[in-house]
Amino acid sequence: MEFLRPASWQEALAAKAEHPTALPIAGGTDVMVEINFDHRRPDHLLDLNRIGELEEWETGTDTVRLGASVPYARIMSGLRAELPGLALASHTVASPQIRNRGGVGGNLGTASPAGDAHPALLAGGGAVEAESVRGSRLIPIDDFYTGVKRNALAPDELIRAVHLKKATGPQQFSKVGTRNAMVIAVCAFGIALHPDTRTVRTGIGSAAPTPIRAGTAEEFLTAALDEGGLWDSRKPVPPAVAGQFAALVAGAANPIDDVRGTAAYRRHALGVMARRTLGWTWEQYRAEG
Ligand SMILES: Cc1cc2nc3c(=O)[nH]c(=O)nc-3n(C[C@H](O)[C@H](O)[C@H](O)COP(=O)(O)OP(=O)(O)OC[C@H]3O[C@@H](n4cnc5c(N)ncnc54)[C@H](O)[C@@H]3O)c2cc1C
């Protein structure tokens, strides 16, 4: 196995173009597990750790451009106001050691349906900035996940950053696991209220072949909030509306039975998480008014 250690982003892109099968390594918290278990034996490892800009973020008027390798710990400490859903999801990843190394670029690279960043990214809205020597493109987050542990990156592309919409309203993240830390999600759910566009977005983790949004549930709730004039009145969401939203979220999932949980349990848990997180975010929205 050859170890490539580019000193700059341009060198990294050139190395990926020359060796498209090279495996990028950032925090290494997924890559090293796969190598240690001999699940992967790449010809080349492409170490991204000397590229400082991958560990930085820029805050614009409406968006945050989050470098691919910004570790979860720094998202929690530095971006809680701008990206509350992702900061909450980051809290639930593994342990402090992993949160100091791993980041969103690696979660996207692995594209596991159980990755904790995904429901928050889907709910918050954004795009993945992919780059190669051929140029740069923005892949909408909804189009990024293409199959179980598959993503839309071309073989010569690397993730430079993730462009995320700054929160304009409350966001929440909820995860069910067998314990409170160091646990892969049995299922997870993210929700973001977007009062600027009067819409609601969601993200479901670990309950379908890829992370997904609960589109029908979003449309239902967005319409119900609008028709009830609730964005303006900030009155409580009627229980029937919350119940229907929960049922539609559960129905959007396509889970399987596996060692972590049954499909039936996952659907049930998603409904509970959807109702609870809607309650938390809506109460916060009301309090802010
Ligand atoms: C003990 C343990 C507990 C864990 N618990 C959780 C958990 O609770 N929740 C969770 O979501 N994850 C968990 N993980 C998995 C892992 O920590 C996360 O997926 C993390 O986000 C990976 O980030 P990383 O920087 O370490 O990625 P790496 O391991 O360096 O890379 C992961 C993948 O992304 C690719 N990649 C990395 N950077 C780029 C880039 N810039 N461009 C293109 N491809 C890139 C790599 O080639 C690889 O395929 C756990 C891992 C361990 C070891």
XYZ file of C-alpha atoms and ligand atoms in Angstrom:
342
model
C 0.000 0.000 0.000
C 1.444 3.341 -1.027
C 0.903 6.350 1.216
C 0.326 9.640 -0.639
C 0.764 12.767 1.464
C -0.120 15.885 -0.547
C 0.897 19.194 1.035
C -1.832 21.209 -0.677
C -5.370 20.833 -2.018
C -4.121 21.131 -5.613
C -1.628 18.335 -4.974
C -4.408 16.212 -3.462
C -6.620 16.712 -6.539
C -3.682 15.854 -8.832
C -2.952 12.693 -6.825
C -6.627 11.628 -6.985
C -6.649 12.226 -10.751
C -3.530 10.108 -11.157
C -4.785 7.378 -8.794
C -8.612 7.379 -8.918
C -8.794 4.253 -6.734
C -6.727 5.909 -3.982
C -8.665 5.919 -0.701
C -8.773 9.368 0.953
C -8.142 9.357 4.687
C -9.174 12.311 6.890
C -9.838 11.475 10.568
C -9.415 7.791 9.719
C -12.167 6.724 12.132
C -13.902 4.725 9.375
C -10.925 4.034 7.119
C -8.670 2.560 9.801
C -11.438 0.249 11.041
C -11.922 -1.064 7.501
C -8.190 -1.572 6.982
C -7.700 -3.194 10.389
C -10.494 -5.685 9.657
C -9.083 -6.244 6.182
C -12.357 -5.116 4.614
C -10.337 -2.841 2.368
C -6.827 -3.080 1.000
C -6.426 -0.025 -1.272
C -3.344 0.341 -3.475
C -2.987 3.934 -2.323
C -4.039 5.862 0.766
C -4.461 9.586 0.146
C -3.801 11.404 3.407
C -5.662 14.741 3.595
C -4.329 15.756 7.005
C -1.770 18.290 5.791
C -4.435 20.362 4.014
C -5.335 23.004 6.566
C -8.253 24.562 4.691
C -10.249 21.337 5.018
C -10.393 21.997 8.766
C -11.730 25.537 8.446
C -15.157 27.043 7.833
C -16.392 30.322 6.397
C -19.624 31.959 7.471
C -21.493 33.958 4.814
C -24.752 35.870 5.053
C -26.989 32.851 4.566
C -24.667 29.855 4.475
C -21.746 28.174 6.163
C -19.054 26.597 3.988
C -17.873 23.820 6.271
C -14.500 22.298 5.380
C -14.733 18.539 4.865
C -12.440 17.685 7.786
C -13.740 20.048 10.483
C -14.076 17.629 13.416
C -17.406 17.150 15.158
C -15.998 18.623 18.382
C -15.423 21.963 16.645
C -18.868 21.951 15.068
C -20.292 21.507 18.575
C -18.250 24.332 20.052
C -18.207 26.806 17.154
C -21.328 26.376 15.030
C -24.121 25.740 17.505
C -25.987 28.916 16.537
C -25.574 28.591 12.766
C -26.044 24.820 12.460
C -27.933 23.688 15.575
C -29.185 20.417 14.073
C -25.719 19.338 12.977
C -24.242 20.400 16.325
C -26.811 18.245 18.144
C -26.116 15.304 15.833
C -22.371 15.761 16.386
C -22.941 15.387 20.150
C -24.282 11.879 19.600
C -21.348 10.632 17.500
C -19.256 8.033 19.311
C -16.931 9.418 22.017
C -14.814 12.569 22.560
C -11.809 10.882 20.906
C -13.754 10.093 17.719
C -15.436 13.522 17.756
C -11.981 15.141 17.834
C -10.926 13.262 14.688
C -13.977 12.451 12.593
C -15.909 14.949 10.519
C -18.744 15.430 8.087
C -16.577 14.821 4.986
C -15.778 11.343 6.286
C -19.420 10.669 7.174
C -20.366 11.655 3.602
C -17.504 9.629 2.135
C -18.685 6.503 3.953
C -22.346 7.372 3.214
C -23.598 4.799 5.712
C -27.375 4.994 6.199
C -26.549 5.094 9.934
C -24.213 8.119 9.769
C -25.408 10.712 12.250
C -24.637 13.811 10.204
C -26.980 12.844 7.368
C -30.425 13.485 8.938
C -29.222 16.908 10.085
C -27.763 17.753 6.655
C -30.972 16.683 4.892
C -33.166 18.649 7.299
C -30.995 21.765 7.280
C -30.511 21.758 3.516
C -27.310 22.239 1.621
C -24.927 20.913 -0.977
C -21.667 19.018 -1.128
C -18.798 20.837 -2.840
C -16.967 18.191 -4.853
C -13.791 19.035 -6.705
C -11.376 17.387 -9.121
C -8.734 18.631 -11.528
C -11.653 18.973 -13.973
C -13.335 21.593 -11.801
C -15.714 22.074 -8.913
C -19.446 21.327 -8.600
C -22.141 21.530 -5.947
C -24.129 18.322 -5.419
C -27.452 19.020 -3.638
C -27.517 16.972 -0.455
C -30.750 15.256 -1.619
C -28.849 13.835 -4.622
C -25.685 12.828 -2.791
C -26.694 9.435 -1.372
C -27.036 6.954 -4.230
C -27.180 3.557 -2.481
C -26.044 1.654 0.592
C -22.653 3.216 1.381
C -22.567 4.774 -2.088
C -22.433 8.424 -3.015
C -22.447 10.664 -6.054
C -18.705 11.407 -6.094
C -16.834 10.596 -9.295
C -13.672 8.489 -8.837
C -11.390 11.499 -9.292
C -13.365 13.813 -6.982
C -12.749 14.825 -3.393
C -15.079 16.626 -1.001
C -13.766 20.115 -0.405
C -16.609 21.362 1.811
C -20.304 21.224 2.595
C -22.413 24.330 2.001
C -25.113 24.501 4.633
C -27.962 26.920 5.035
C -27.669 28.877 8.271
C -30.578 28.046 10.559
C -33.467 30.502 10.374
C -35.479 28.567 12.963
C -35.212 25.793 15.539
C -33.693 22.432 14.608
C -33.582 19.127 16.448
C -31.922 15.743 16.173
C -32.903 12.527 17.905
C -31.239 9.122 17.848
C -32.283 5.754 19.245
C -29.522 3.385 20.313
C -28.876 0.741 22.910
C -26.993 3.230 25.078
C -26.261 6.959 25.142
C -22.732 6.997 23.685
C -20.515 4.951 21.365
C -23.506 3.535 19.590
C -24.569 3.164 15.980
C -28.088 4.471 15.510
C -30.926 1.975 15.464
C -32.635 4.875 13.758
C -32.343 8.647 13.848
C -34.407 11.669 12.902
C -33.636 15.309 12.168
C -36.072 18.188 11.748
C -35.555 21.821 10.802
C -38.152 24.575 10.814
C -37.479 27.163 8.113
C -39.668 30.159 9.038
C -38.044 32.233 6.253
C -39.655 29.993 3.624
C -42.395 28.676 5.917
C -41.316 25.128 5.264
C -40.259 22.140 7.338
C -37.536 19.692 6.313
C -36.646 16.330 7.769
C -33.994 13.628 7.603
C -34.271 9.948 8.473
C -31.224 7.825 9.327
C -30.746 4.072 9.603
C -34.207 3.200 8.354
C -33.755 2.874 4.579
C -30.895 1.934 2.209
C -29.803 5.583 2.213
C -30.486 8.572 4.445
C -33.772 10.050 3.207
C -36.196 12.866 3.706
C -39.802 12.198 4.687
C -41.189 14.181 1.749
C -44.900 13.522 2.189
C -44.673 14.278 5.913
C -42.883 17.558 5.172
C -45.519 18.585 2.611
C -48.348 17.695 4.975
C -46.910 19.648 7.895
C -45.886 22.629 5.795
C -49.445 22.851 4.420
C -51.056 22.336 7.850
C -48.947 25.071 9.469
C -49.746 27.390 6.586
C -53.487 26.691 6.486
C -53.787 27.028 10.257
C -51.934 30.360 10.165
C -49.599 28.907 12.783
C -46.392 30.536 11.557
C -47.945 33.913 12.415
C -50.091 33.018 15.437
C -47.432 30.684 16.932
C -50.271 28.698 18.482
C -49.582 25.069 19.424
C -49.590 22.474 16.668
C -52.894 20.552 17.023
C -52.318 16.991 18.312
C -54.046 15.529 15.241
C -51.572 17.331 12.964
C -48.597 16.162 15.036
C -49.990 12.607 15.008
C -50.454 12.578 11.257
C -46.956 14.008 10.753
C -45.544 11.213 12.933
C -47.456 8.559 11.000
C -46.237 9.929 7.667
C -42.615 9.992 8.881
C -42.908 6.368 10.006
C -44.444 5.511 6.645
C -41.622 7.174 4.722
C -39.050 4.790 6.162
C -38.108 1.558 4.452
C -36.319 -0.235 7.279
C -35.033 -3.795 7.618
C -34.766 -6.246 10.507
C -31.139 -6.509 11.610
C -29.026 -7.045 14.712
C -29.690 -3.501 15.920
C -33.483 -3.608 15.703
C -36.533 -4.774 13.815
C -38.185 -2.891 10.992
C -41.367 -2.578 13.061
C -39.470 -1.093 16.006
C -37.673 1.376 13.739
C -40.949 2.593 12.242
C -42.472 2.968 15.694
C -39.422 4.814 17.048
C -39.368 7.174 14.069
C -42.964 8.149 14.710
C -42.174 8.866 18.354
C -39.068 10.882 17.465
C -40.951 12.835 14.791
C -43.710 13.846 17.209
C -41.262 14.726 19.995
C -38.841 16.741 17.862
C -41.710 18.603 16.238
C -42.954 19.462 19.739
C -39.520 20.667 20.868
C -38.863 22.792 17.793
C -42.349 24.281 17.718
C -42.202 25.187 21.433
C -38.866 26.914 20.791
C -40.339 28.762 17.813
C -43.267 29.925 19.961
C -40.958 31.013 22.796
C -38.773 33.011 20.417
C -41.849 34.891 19.203
C -15.606 3.621 17.756
C -16.334 4.330 16.642
C -17.577 4.848 16.890
C -18.263 5.503 15.870
N -19.498 6.035 16.136
C -20.158 6.725 15.195
C -21.411 7.328 15.492
O -21.923 7.270 16.599
N -22.044 8.000 14.479
C -21.496 8.108 13.226
O -22.122 8.744 12.358
N -20.313 7.565 12.932
C -19.622 6.879 13.878
N -18.418 6.316 13.584
C -17.908 6.405 12.218
C -16.992 7.614 11.921
O -16.427 8.158 13.101
C -17.724 8.714 11.156
O -18.281 8.207 9.963
C -16.828 9.914 10.827
O -17.637 10.968 10.370
C -15.778 9.602 9.775
O -14.978 10.748 9.584
P -13.400 10.617 9.358
O -12.859 11.969 9.097
O -12.741 9.850 10.428
O -13.403 9.761 7.996
P -12.329 8.746 7.402
O -12.339 7.469 8.137
O -11.016 9.422 7.205
O -12.996 8.531 5.958
C -14.275 7.941 5.833
C -14.647 7.808 4.356
O -14.755 9.088 3.758
C -13.803 9.243 2.706
N -13.323 10.625 2.804
C -12.864 11.280 3.892
N -12.602 12.563 3.586
C -12.911 12.714 2.272
C -12.862 13.832 1.364
N -12.463 15.056 1.742
N -13.270 13.616 0.084
C -13.701 12.392 -0.325
N -13.773 11.318 0.481
C -13.384 11.484 1.772
C -12.736 8.180 2.972
O -12.051 7.794 1.807
C -13.587 7.065 3.536
O -14.223 6.369 2.491
C -17.684 5.638 14.579
C -16.403 5.116 14.355
C -15.724 4.477 15.369
C -14.348 3.936 15.112
